[in-house]
Each structure stands twice: as structure tokens, then as C-alpha cells.
DNA sequence: GTACGTCGGGACGCAACCGTACCGTCGTCG
DNA sequence: CGACGACGGTACGGTTGCGTCCCGACGTAC
């Protein structure tokens, strides 16, 4: 009964409006205006601004992405960084993602939805890359996946979404190499260290 | 003539309101309400919401922080991470910082003010730590300070401000070790590098 | 004691938006 | 061809905020 083209127009308008003014100032009327649609059409589909945004965003964020196995930690990282970089360079995403993350710190519903949408793509991808590297012997078995995700995604996110400094394409391999090194030396977790890089052991580590 | 206690109360209220609802939804009336103050008192001090927030935030963000020289890259990093972690754990800061960063992507005035306020503390601190490490021979001379900042601040920021996963105190040294390793192996920057940091020379990065 | 200026508070006109209701139109299904 | 339902548009009452103005109450400096 509801015409799909209208729904699509609304979805698109919500994303644009979200990027333009943020969730805090997003108004139904502005969305309707931008979509060339009556408010009625929106309220016929969603019950409130929050429900609308959650449904639309989670649909976009929930898309699964293919992650090829390159056979090398370095190669996997490079592809991973490239994917994240492309996403964060998207003009809409680069505005919407930080905005929703900030809003999530304040609104449990948003936080929960984002986390659920991203869990599949984030946690699984992280575990997958780390797991494969461990199997290959490139990383020690005790490697903490959570800490690994911090080291992988943190730098690229900071660069593109926080500092917003342009990142030349040829820097991605360097960053991948740095991250790979960080992962190798990183978590001297528990006993039974493997043979792989343990440069950290030579550094005096207080507490 | 303007009573300082009133100004302080307003400043405090702005920070709390900023944390509670974000910049987008911050209203002068709510600030006045929270501060127990008339709107008049606010408009007597600042001309608009934007000017008010910019002045108050830049005053807080502009505080210089002491950065002791521990004599080791690992030690410097650990202290640095500890400082950043403490800041990001602050209940007000942890809400306000991501919010303003998201808003900065949208409002040039905010972006400029934040950048100016943080330039002293961020760029200088980064350059200082890296420079000292290079002098000690812990890092290769060509190390790119910008890339280094990404690697240092990115993971801790992601962990605390984005993923908002609790970070046990004893993880900081491990993270510092990882970051140190990343910095060391990181920039295999081109051939025949000169001594002083000239990362810009190899980068097609205008300005 | 008088004059000044800030104080909180209230009221102003204006604007935007909420969520709902009611139009007349138009496409589609039966 | 007729009924149905979604469509864009408009209007509604109510709320919130803006930025300004005015008021009486203090407190202080002179």
C-alpha cells in the first residue's frame, strides 16, 4: 500500500538532513520538505523521529561487507583500513557517524541500536582477522580482540573523523604496517608468550 | 561590574547542559534555568549561543598541561595516554568532546576554535614526545608527527569515546607498548630521508 | 542617603516544530 | 466505473526557544 519510492525519498532525505543539522536538530518538517513529501507520509510509516532514524540508520549500518582473506595480516589490515577509510570519506557518513556516536552517549536507545547493527560487522570482522593471524602464527595466541580493534580502527578513525586531516592513499599501507607492528608487540597478555615479535619485553614497563 | 560568581555559575551550567543535550539542542533558557540566573545575565555577557559556547569551551580546552620527560618513549606514551584517558573518563568531557567534534564537522567557527585551542596542547605535545624519542634514537629521524599522533591518540580515543568500553588501568601500559611498537615500525618512509621531519615533502598534501 | 548598575523575573512578538486532523487529487484494484 | 487508500497540502492548538525590554529588589560606591 505504501509506495516504495516515497519511502526511499524519505530515507534519503533523513540521511541528508542528519548530515546537515545532526540528530539533535533534525525535524520531521525539514525531512518532509527535503523529500518533497507531506508530513503525513512520514507519520504513516514511523511513529516518531527516534523510531524513524533508528530504523533507517540501522538498515544502512547493518549491511554486511565482504572481507577477503589475503593470507597476510598486513594485507588483511590494509584492506580493512581501506574499507573503513572509504566509509569515513563518504560525505554523508563522515558527518552522520560522529554525530550519532555522540548522541549515543546520551541516548541508550541509539547506543543499543548502533551497537547491535555494528556488532556483526565489527566484532566478527575483528575476531576474524585476528583469529586468522593467530592461526598463521603472526600473532601470539593470547591476543585480545577488543584491544586489537582499538589499535586497528582507532588511528584511521581519529585521522578521518576527528582530526579530519586528509589521508593520502599511499599512507594506508604505512598505517597498516604500524598497526600490524602494534598488534604483534601489543598485548603481552598473560603467560606463555609466543616467539613472535616481543619487542615490548625490552622496554621497561612500570606497573 | 559583572559579578564573577554569576559568570562562573553560567559557565558551569553551560558545560552541564552541553553534556546533557549537546550543542544542537542547547538553549539559553535552559542554561539560565540551570544556573539559577536570568536570561539577562547571560545576554549581558555574550551576544549569542555560539559566542558563549566558543568562549567557555575554548577557555577550558586551552589549558596547558604539564608533560614531564620520563626519559623513555614508552614512559612518555604511558603518561600521555593516562592524561588522555583521565580527560576522556570525565563525565562531562566524555559527552562534550564527541559532541563538539561532530558539530565542528558542520560549523566552521567551532572547528576553527577547537583547532586553535587544541593546537598548542596537541601538536606541540605530539611533536615534543616524538622529537625527544628521535633525539634518543628510539625512533627513526623521518618520523611523521601527524601520523604519530594518529597512532597515539586514536586507539585510546576510540576505546573510551567511541566504543565506550571500560579500560582497566593496567591496560594502559600494554597500549603504550603497542603504540611504541607501532611508532617504531610504522613509517618506512621512502628512501634517503633527511634528518629533520620533512614528511610534507614526500606527501602530495597541499597545505 | 543618593545614584548607579547588576540582579532575578516576567512579558513581549516572532519563529519553528510537534503530532493530528481534514481536505481534494490521483492511481490502482476489483 | 466505482470504491478505496495513499498522496501533497493546509490548518490546527500547544510547546519551546529566541532576543529584547521593563520592572522592583539589592548592594555598593560615593
Short mmCIF file of C-alpha atoms (C1' of nucleotides) in Angstrom, two decimals:
data_model
loop_
_atom_site.label_atom_id
_atom_site.label_comp_id
_atom_site.label_asym_id
_atom_site.label_seq_id
_atom_site.Cartn_x
_atom_site.Cartn_y
_atom_site.Cartn_z
CA UNK A 1 0.00 0.00 0.00
CA UNK A 2 2.77 2.46 0.98
CA UNK A 3 4.61 3.47 -2.14
CA UNK A 4 8.21 2.40 -2.01
CA UNK A 5 9.57 5.32 -3.96
CA UNK A 6 8.18 7.67 -1.35
CA UNK A 7 9.77 5.64 1.41
CA UNK A 8 13.09 5.77 -0.38
CA UNK A 9 12.85 9.52 -0.84
CA UNK A 10 12.19 9.92 2.86
CA UNK A 11 15.11 7.67 3.77
CA UNK A 12 17.42 9.67 1.59
CA UNK A 13 16.15 12.96 2.98
CA UNK A 14 16.68 11.74 6.53
CA UNK A 15 20.28 10.87 5.80
CA UNK A 16 20.92 14.23 4.20
CA UNK A 17 19.20 16.13 6.94
CA UNK A 18 21.05 14.10 9.53
CA UNK A 19 24.32 15.08 7.92
CA UNK A 20 23.30 18.71 7.59
CA UNK A 21 21.99 19.51 11.06
CA UNK A 22 22.59 16.41 13.17
CA UNK A 23 20.19 14.29 15.12
CA UNK A 24 19.62 16.88 17.80
CA UNK A 25 18.19 19.42 15.40
CA UNK A 26 16.62 17.04 12.93
CA UNK A 27 12.99 17.95 12.39
CA UNK A 28 10.26 16.00 10.72
CA UNK A 29 9.11 19.04 8.84
CA UNK A 30 12.55 19.61 7.36
CA UNK A 31 12.70 15.98 6.28
CA UNK A 32 9.30 16.22 4.65
CA UNK A 33 10.29 19.45 2.97
CA UNK A 34 13.53 18.00 1.64
CA UNK A 35 11.86 14.83 0.43
CA UNK A 36 9.09 16.76 -1.25
CA UNK A 37 6.57 14.88 0.82
CA UNK A 38 3.80 15.60 3.27
CA UNK A 39 4.34 15.07 6.96
CA UNK A 40 1.50 12.60 6.76
CA UNK A 41 3.55 10.25 4.62
CA UNK A 42 6.23 10.16 7.30
CA UNK A 43 3.92 9.63 10.25
CA UNK A 44 2.22 6.93 8.27
CA UNK A 45 5.49 4.99 8.30
CA UNK A 46 7.13 5.76 11.62
CA UNK A 47 5.73 6.80 14.93
CA UNK A 48 8.37 9.30 15.92
CA UNK A 49 11.65 10.89 14.97
CA UNK A 50 13.63 8.43 17.07
CA UNK A 51 12.00 5.35 15.56
CA UNK A 52 12.45 6.71 12.09
CA UNK A 53 16.13 7.47 12.50
CA UNK A 54 16.84 4.19 14.24
CA UNK A 55 15.15 2.14 11.54
CA UNK A 56 16.80 3.96 8.68
CA UNK A 57 20.26 4.11 10.18
CA UNK A 58 20.32 0.54 11.40
CA UNK A 59 19.31 -0.60 7.95
CA UNK A 60 22.32 1.16 6.46
CA UNK A 61 24.72 0.21 9.23
CA UNK A 62 23.62 -3.40 9.19
CA UNK A 63 24.89 -4.12 5.72
CA UNK A 64 27.46 -6.85 5.83
CA UNK A 65 30.68 -6.28 3.99
CA UNK A 66 32.86 -8.89 2.32
CA UNK A 67 36.30 -9.28 3.81
CA UNK A 68 38.64 -11.25 1.59
CA UNK A 69 41.40 -13.33 3.13
CA UNK A 70 44.66 -12.07 1.70
CA UNK A 71 46.78 -14.60 3.52
CA UNK A 72 48.73 -11.96 5.41
CA UNK A 73 47.92 -9.90 8.47
CA UNK A 74 49.39 -6.89 6.77
CA UNK A 75 47.26 -7.49 3.69
CA UNK A 76 44.09 -8.02 5.70
CA UNK A 77 44.73 -4.87 7.67
CA UNK A 78 45.33 -2.87 4.55
CA UNK A 79 42.05 -3.93 3.03
CA UNK A 80 40.27 -3.34 6.30
CA UNK A 81 41.70 0.14 6.62
CA UNK A 82 40.82 0.85 3.04
CA UNK A 83 37.21 -0.12 3.65
CA UNK A 84 36.97 1.97 6.79
CA UNK A 85 38.66 4.88 5.05
CA UNK A 86 36.24 4.76 2.17
CA UNK A 87 33.30 4.73 4.56
CA UNK A 88 34.66 7.62 6.60
CA UNK A 89 35.37 9.65 3.49
CA UNK A 90 31.77 9.42 2.37
CA UNK A 91 30.41 12.94 2.79
CA UNK A 92 27.21 11.78 4.45
CA UNK A 93 28.77 9.10 6.61
CA UNK A 94 31.59 11.35 7.78
CA UNK A 95 29.03 13.70 9.29
CA UNK A 96 26.44 11.22 10.45
CA UNK A 97 28.69 8.72 12.16
CA UNK A 98 30.35 11.07 14.66
CA UNK A 99 27.04 12.76 15.28
CA UNK A 100 25.22 9.54 16.09
CA UNK A 101 28.09 8.30 18.20
CA UNK A 102 27.96 11.48 20.23
CA UNK A 103 24.22 11.16 20.50
CA UNK A 104 24.57 7.53 21.54
CA UNK A 105 26.50 8.64 24.59
CA UNK A 106 23.32 10.36 25.66
CA UNK A 107 20.53 8.17 24.35
CA UNK A 108 20.54 4.49 25.33
CA UNK A 109 18.19 3.52 22.51
CA UNK A 110 20.59 4.89 19.93
CA UNK A 111 23.57 3.33 21.63
CA UNK A 112 21.89 -0.05 21.72
CA UNK A 113 20.76 0.07 18.12
CA UNK A 114 24.14 1.17 16.83
CA UNK A 115 25.89 -1.49 18.81
CA UNK A 116 23.56 -4.21 17.58
CA UNK A 117 23.88 -3.08 13.98
CA UNK A 118 27.63 -2.91 14.11
CA UNK A 119 28.26 -5.95 16.23
CA UNK A 120 28.09 -8.37 13.33
CA UNK A 121 30.34 -6.34 11.07
CA UNK A 122 32.73 -5.06 13.66
CA UNK A 123 33.27 -7.72 16.24
CA UNK A 124 33.16 -10.55 13.78
CA UNK A 125 35.49 -8.88 11.33
CA UNK A 126 37.93 -8.07 14.09
CA UNK A 127 37.84 -11.54 15.51
CA UNK A 128 38.16 -13.00 12.05
CA UNK A 129 41.27 -11.04 11.10
CA UNK A 130 42.89 -11.59 14.45
CA UNK A 131 41.94 -15.23 14.52
CA UNK A 132 43.42 -15.89 11.11
CA UNK A 133 46.62 -14.09 12.05
CA UNK A 134 46.89 -16.16 15.20
CA UNK A 135 46.36 -19.35 13.21
CA UNK A 136 49.13 -18.33 10.85
CA UNK A 137 51.41 -17.65 13.79
CA UNK A 138 51.64 -13.98 13.00
CA UNK A 139 50.15 -13.08 16.36
CA UNK A 140 50.53 -14.70 19.77
CA UNK A 141 47.57 -16.87 20.79
CA UNK A 142 46.59 -14.70 23.73
CA UNK A 143 45.84 -11.65 21.62
CA UNK A 144 42.91 -9.67 22.98
CA UNK A 145 40.43 -8.98 20.16
CA UNK A 146 39.00 -5.90 21.85
CA UNK A 147 42.39 -4.29 22.28
CA UNK A 148 43.19 -5.23 18.70
CA UNK A 149 40.12 -3.45 17.39
CA UNK A 150 41.19 -0.33 19.27
CA UNK A 151 44.59 -0.41 17.63
CA UNK A 152 43.21 -1.07 14.17
CA UNK A 153 40.25 1.26 13.93
CA UNK A 154 41.40 3.96 16.33
CA UNK A 155 44.09 5.63 14.22
CA UNK A 156 42.13 5.72 10.99
CA UNK A 157 39.00 6.94 12.77
CA UNK A 158 40.91 9.65 14.58
CA UNK A 159 42.57 10.79 11.40
CA UNK A 160 39.50 10.94 9.20
CA UNK A 161 36.60 11.52 11.56
CA UNK A 162 38.13 13.54 14.37
CA UNK A 163 41.16 15.43 13.15
CA UNK A 164 39.73 15.38 9.63
CA UNK A 165 43.17 15.58 8.12
CA UNK A 166 43.37 14.36 4.53
CA UNK A 167 44.96 10.96 4.31
CA UNK A 168 46.76 10.19 1.07
CA UNK A 169 46.09 6.76 -0.32
CA UNK A 170 49.72 5.72 -0.08
CA UNK A 171 49.65 6.27 3.65
CA UNK A 172 47.30 3.39 4.24
CA UNK A 173 49.98 0.73 3.75
CA UNK A 174 52.23 2.53 6.22
CA UNK A 175 49.44 2.75 8.70
CA UNK A 176 48.70 -0.94 8.16
CA UNK A 177 52.33 -1.75 8.84
CA UNK A 178 52.29 0.32 12.01
CA UNK A 179 49.13 -1.35 13.20
CA UNK A 180 50.49 -4.80 12.42
CA UNK A 181 53.54 -3.99 14.48
CA UNK A 182 51.38 -2.69 17.29
CA UNK A 183 49.35 -5.88 17.30
CA UNK A 184 52.42 -8.04 17.40
CA UNK A 185 54.09 -6.27 20.25
CA UNK A 186 50.96 -5.12 21.92
CA UNK A 187 49.28 -7.40 24.36
CA UNK A 188 51.79 -9.21 26.49
CA UNK A 189 48.70 -10.85 27.84
CA UNK A 190 49.23 -13.45 30.47
CA UNK A 191 51.92 -16.14 30.39
CA UNK A 192 53.26 -18.26 27.60
CA UNK A 193 54.38 -15.68 25.09
CA UNK A 194 54.89 -16.93 21.59
CA UNK A 195 58.04 -16.45 19.60
CA UNK A 196 56.64 -13.64 17.51
CA UNK A 197 57.79 -10.11 17.97
CA UNK A 198 58.04 -9.20 21.60
CA UNK A 199 59.98 -6.01 21.36
CA UNK A 200 57.95 -4.70 24.21
CA UNK A 201 59.76 -7.04 26.54
CA UNK A 202 62.89 -4.97 26.22
CA UNK A 203 61.10 -1.82 27.30
CA UNK A 204 60.80 -1.02 30.98
CA UNK A 205 57.11 -1.25 31.68
CA UNK A 206 56.21 0.35 35.00
CA UNK A 207 53.08 -1.04 36.55
CA UNK B 1 30.74 45.32 37.38
CA UNK B 2 29.61 41.84 36.27
CA UNK B 3 29.70 39.57 39.28
CA UNK B 4 32.20 36.78 38.79
CA UNK B 5 30.26 34.21 40.76
CA UNK B 6 27.37 34.60 38.36
CA UNK B 7 29.68 34.17 35.39
CA UNK B 8 31.09 31.03 36.94
CA UNK B 9 27.64 29.63 37.57
CA UNK B 10 26.74 30.24 33.94
CA UNK B 11 29.93 28.62 32.71
CA UNK B 12 29.26 25.57 34.79
CA UNK B 13 25.67 25.38 33.64
CA UNK B 14 26.73 25.61 30.02
CA UNK B 15 29.09 22.69 30.43
CA UNK B 16 26.43 20.59 32.14
CA UNK B 17 23.79 21.48 29.60
CA UNK B 18 26.22 20.79 26.79
CA UNK B 19 26.83 17.35 28.21
CA UNK B 20 23.16 16.70 28.79
CA UNK B 21 21.62 17.71 25.48
CA UNK B 22 24.52 18.60 23.18
CA UNK B 23 25.26 21.77 21.32
CA UNK B 24 22.47 21.29 18.82
CA UNK B 25 19.78 21.38 21.44
CA UNK B 26 21.44 23.70 23.90
CA UNK B 27 19.14 26.57 24.76
CA UNK B 28 19.90 29.80 26.53
CA UNK B 29 16.78 29.46 28.62
CA UNK B 30 17.83 26.03 29.86
CA UNK B 31 21.25 27.38 30.76
CA UNK B 32 19.71 30.26 32.68
CA UNK B 33 17.32 27.89 34.41
CA UNK B 34 20.10 25.53 35.42
CA UNK B 35 22.36 28.32 36.61
CA UNK B 36 19.57 29.92 38.60
CA UNK B 37 20.03 33.09 36.64
CA UNK B 38 18.02 35.42 34.46
CA UNK B 39 18.48 35.36 30.73
CA UNK B 40 19.52 38.97 31.05
CA UNK B 41 22.65 37.99 32.91
CA UNK B 42 23.68 35.77 30.02
CA UNK B 43 22.98 38.23 27.24
CA UNK B 44 24.85 40.83 29.25
CA UNK B 45 27.97 38.68 28.85
CA UNK B 46 27.72 37.04 25.44
CA UNK B 47 25.94 38.04 22.31
CA UNK B 48 24.69 34.63 21.24
CA UNK B 49 24.70 30.94 21.99
CA UNK B 50 27.59 30.31 19.62
CA UNK B 51 29.82 33.03 21.09
CA UNK B 52 29.04 31.84 24.58
CA UNK B 53 29.87 28.22 23.91
CA UNK B 54 33.01 29.07 21.99
CA UNK B 55 34.35 31.34 24.70
CA UNK B 56 33.61 28.92 27.50
CA UNK B 57 34.84 25.80 25.75
CA UNK B 58 37.99 27.33 24.36
CA UNK B 59 38.85 28.58 27.82
CA UNK B 60 38.63 25.04 29.17
CA UNK B 61 40.31 23.41 26.18
CA UNK B 62 43.09 25.97 26.13
CA UNK B 63 44.52 24.97 29.47
CA UNK B 64 48.07 23.84 29.06
CA UNK B 65 49.02 20.60 30.67
CA UNK B 66 52.42 19.68 32.07
CA UNK B 67 54.13 16.84 30.28
CA UNK B 68 57.11 15.51 32.21
CA UNK B 69 60.02 13.98 30.37
CA UNK B 70 60.37 10.43 31.61
CA UNK B 71 63.43 9.70 29.52
CA UNK B 72 61.76 6.88 27.62
CA UNK B 73 59.33 6.84 24.73
CA UNK B 74 57.37 4.13 26.46
CA UNK B 75 57.23 6.19 29.64
CA UNK B 76 56.20 9.35 27.84
CA UNK B 77 53.48 7.49 25.98
CA UNK B 78 52.17 5.95 29.13
CA UNK B 79 51.83 9.30 30.85
CA UNK B 80 50.30 10.79 27.75
CA UNK B 81 47.75 8.01 27.49
CA UNK B 82 47.00 8.34 31.15
CA UNK B 83 46.29 12.05 30.77
CA UNK B 84 44.08 11.49 27.76
CA UNK B 85 42.30 8.65 29.50
CA UNK B 86 41.59 10.74 32.55
CA UNK B 87 40.19 13.52 30.40
CA UNK B 88 38.01 11.15 28.40
CA UNK B 89 36.73 9.48 31.53
CA UNK B 90 35.49 12.77 32.93
CA UNK B 91 31.70 12.50 32.77
CA UNK B 92 31.26 15.96 31.28
CA UNK B 93 34.19 15.80 28.89
CA UNK B 94 33.28 12.37 27.60
CA UNK B 95 29.95 13.75 26.42
CA UNK B 96 31.01 17.20 25.34
CA UNK B 97 34.10 16.31 23.34
CA UNK B 98 32.49 13.92 20.84
CA UNK B 99 29.52 16.23 20.57
CA UNK B 100 31.58 19.28 19.74
CA UNK B 101 33.77 17.34 17.35
CA UNK B 102 30.69 16.19 15.48
CA UNK B 103 29.37 19.72 15.48
CA UNK B 104 32.72 21.02 14.27
CA UNK B 105 32.31 18.95 11.12
CA UNK B 106 29.31 21.12 10.41
CA UNK B 107 30.18 24.52 11.81
CA UNK B 108 33.42 26.14 10.65
CA UNK B 109 33.52 28.54 13.59
CA UNK B 110 33.50 25.66 16.04
CA UNK B 111 36.06 23.73 14.04
CA UNK B 112 38.39 26.69 13.92
CA UNK B 113 38.06 27.49 17.60
CA UNK B 114 38.61 23.91 18.68
CA UNK B 115 41.61 23.57 16.46
CA UNK B 116 43.16 26.78 17.73
CA UNK B 117 42.55 25.85 21.34
CA UNK B 118 43.97 22.39 20.94
CA UNK B 119 46.83 23.24 18.64
CA UNK B 120 49.15 24.27 21.43
CA UNK B 121 48.44 21.26 23.58
CA UNK B 122 48.11 18.69 20.87
CA UNK B 123 50.55 19.47 18.14
CA UNK B 124 53.23 20.67 20.49
CA UNK B 125 52.87 17.73 22.82
CA UNK B 126 52.98 15.30 19.95
CA UNK B 127 55.98 16.93 18.35
CA UNK B 128 57.69 17.11 21.72
CA UNK B 129 57.31 13.43 22.54
CA UNK B 130 58.26 12.34 19.05
CA UNK B 131 61.15 14.77 18.87
CA UNK B 132 62.59 13.56 22.15
CA UNK B 133 62.28 9.95 21.06
CA UNK B 134 64.02 10.73 17.80
CA UNK B 135 66.80 12.51 19.68
CA UNK B 136 67.24 9.46 21.87
CA UNK B 137 67.41 7.24 18.83
CA UNK B 138 64.25 5.38 19.76
CA UNK B 139 62.56 6.47 16.56
CA UNK B 140 63.90 6.97 13.05
CA UNK B 141 64.55 10.60 12.15
CA UNK B 142 61.94 10.72 9.42
CA UNK B 143 59.01 10.00 11.73
CA UNK B 144 55.92 11.90 10.67
CA UNK B 145 54.44 13.71 13.69
CA UNK B 146 50.93 13.77 12.25
CA UNK B 147 50.89 10.04 11.63
CA UNK B 148 52.34 9.54 15.09
CA UNK B 149 49.53 11.48 16.71
CA UNK B 150 47.02 9.26 14.90
CA UNK B 151 48.66 6.16 16.26
CA UNK B 152 48.94 7.51 19.79
CA UNK B 153 45.60 9.17 20.36
CA UNK B 154 43.46 7.09 18.03
CA UNK B 155 43.26 3.86 19.99
CA UNK B 156 42.57 5.43 23.37
CA UNK B 157 40.02 7.81 21.88
CA UNK B 158 38.25 5.01 20.07
CA UNK B 159 38.17 2.89 23.17
CA UNK B 160 36.89 5.48 25.59
CA UNK B 161 34.95 7.96 23.49
CA UNK B 162 33.57 5.84 20.67
CA UNK B 163 33.25 2.24 21.74
CA UNK B 164 32.94 3.38 25.35
CA UNK B 165 34.35 0.12 26.61
CA UNK B 166 35.78 0.29 30.11
CA UNK B 167 39.54 0.31 30.05
CA UNK B 168 41.25 -1.20 33.08
CA UNK B 169 44.15 0.79 34.40
CA UNK B 170 46.61 -1.98 33.78
CA UNK B 171 45.79 -1.95 30.08
CA UNK B 172 47.37 1.42 29.58
CA UNK B 173 50.94 0.14 29.76
CA UNK B 174 50.11 -2.54 27.21
CA UNK B 175 48.55 0.02 24.95
CA UNK B 176 51.59 2.23 25.38
CA UNK B 177 53.81 -0.67 24.42
CA UNK B 178 51.72 -1.37 21.34
CA UNK B 179 51.79 2.25 20.32
CA UNK B 180 55.53 2.46 20.83
CA UNK B 181 55.96 -0.55 18.61
CA UNK B 182 53.68 0.97 16.00
CA UNK B 183 55.70 4.15 16.00
CA UNK B 184 58.95 2.32 15.63
CA UNK B 185 57.90 0.08 12.78
CA UNK B 186 55.42 2.48 11.39
CA UNK B 187 56.72 4.88 8.81
CA UNK B 188 59.08 3.10 6.48
CA UNK B 189 59.04 6.45 4.81
CA UNK B 190 60.73 6.50 1.48
CA UNK B 191 64.45 6.44 0.77
CA UNK B 192 67.12 8.94 1.64
CA UNK B 193 65.26 10.78 4.31
CA UNK B 194 66.81 13.92 5.71
CA UNK B 195 67.30 14.38 9.41
CA UNK B 196 64.61 16.83 10.39
CA UNK B 197 60.99 15.92 9.97
CA UNK B 198 60.07 16.74 6.41
CA UNK B 199 57.20 14.38 5.97
CA UNK B 200 55.38 17.03 4.00
CA UNK B 201 57.97 16.92 1.25
CA UNK B 202 57.05 13.41 0.23
CA UNK B 203 53.35 14.00 0.60
CA UNK B 204 51.19 15.44 -2.13
CA UNK B 205 49.34 17.21 0.66
CA UNK B 206 48.69 20.83 -0.18
CA UNK B 207 48.74 22.98 2.93
"C1'" DG C 1 21.42 58.96 51.52
"C1'" DT C 2 21.54 59.04 46.89
"C1'" DA C 3 22.67 57.33 42.42
"C1'" DC C 4 24.14 53.69 39.75
"C1'" DG C 5 24.28 49.10 37.76
"C1'" DT C 6 23.58 44.34 38.13
"C1'" DC C 7 20.43 41.01 39.82
"C1'" DG C 8 16.11 37.65 39.07
"C1'" DG C 9 11.86 37.53 36.99
"C1'" DG C 10 8.32 38.23 33.88
"C1'" DA C 11 6.31 39.56 29.46
"C1'" DC C 12 6.77 40.60 24.82
"C1'" DG C 13 6.34 39.35 19.44
"C1'" DC C 14 8.18 36.18 16.48
"C1'" DA C 15 9.50 31.84 14.70
"C1'" DA C 16 9.85 26.85 14.42
"C1'" DC C 17 8.19 22.42 15.24
"C1'" DC C 18 5.26 18.87 17.20
"C1'" DG C 19 1.50 15.42 16.21
"C1'" DT C 20 -3.21 15.35 14.47
"C1'" DA C 21 -6.97 16.21 11.50
"C1'" DC C 22 -9.08 17.26 7.36
"C1'" DC C 23 -9.05 18.42 2.67
"C1'" DG C 24 -9.21 17.41 -2.70
"C1'" DT C 25 -6.42 14.67 -6.01
"C1'" DC C 26 -4.87 10.70 -8.22
"C1'" DG C 27 -3.61 5.92 -9.20
"C1'" DT C 28 -4.98 1.31 -8.74
"C1'" DC C 29 -7.54 -2.68 -7.86
"C1'" DG C 30 -11.72 -5.26 -8.50
"C1'" DC D 1 -16.58 2.55 -13.49
"C1'" DG D 2 -16.65 2.92 -8.70
"C1'" DA D 3 -14.51 2.38 -4.20
"C1'" DC D 4 -10.50 2.59 -1.67
"C1'" DG D 5 -6.34 4.35 0.09
"C1'" DA D 6 -2.14 6.81 -0.11
"C1'" DC D 7 -0.68 11.19 -1.75
"C1'" DG D 8 0.63 16.58 -1.04
"C1'" DG D 9 -1.04 20.43 1.23
"C1'" DT D 10 -3.01 23.17 4.77
"C1'" DA D 11 -4.53 24.32 9.18
"C1'" DC D 12 -4.88 23.45 13.91
"C1'" DG D 13 -3.57 24.17 19.21
"C1'" DG D 14 0.27 23.69 22.04
"C1'" DT D 15 5.04 23.94 23.23
"C1'" DT D 16 9.63 25.77 23.14
"C1'" DG D 17 13.05 28.97 22.25
"C1'" DC D 18 14.80 33.38 20.61
"C1'" DG D 19 16.38 38.18 21.69
"C1'" DT D 20 14.56 42.40 23.79
"C1'" DC D 21 12.52 45.17 27.15
"C1'" DC D 22 10.92 46.61 31.63
"C1'" DC D 23 10.30 46.02 36.42
"C1'" DG D 24 11.33 46.17 41.54
"C1'" DA D 25 14.98 44.50 44.62
"C1'" DC D 26 19.54 44.60 46.16
"C1'" DG D 27 24.28 46.15 47.08
"C1'" DT D 28 27.78 49.10 46.65
"C1'" DA D 29 30.38 53.33 45.87
"C1'" DC D 30 30.41 57.94 46.66
#
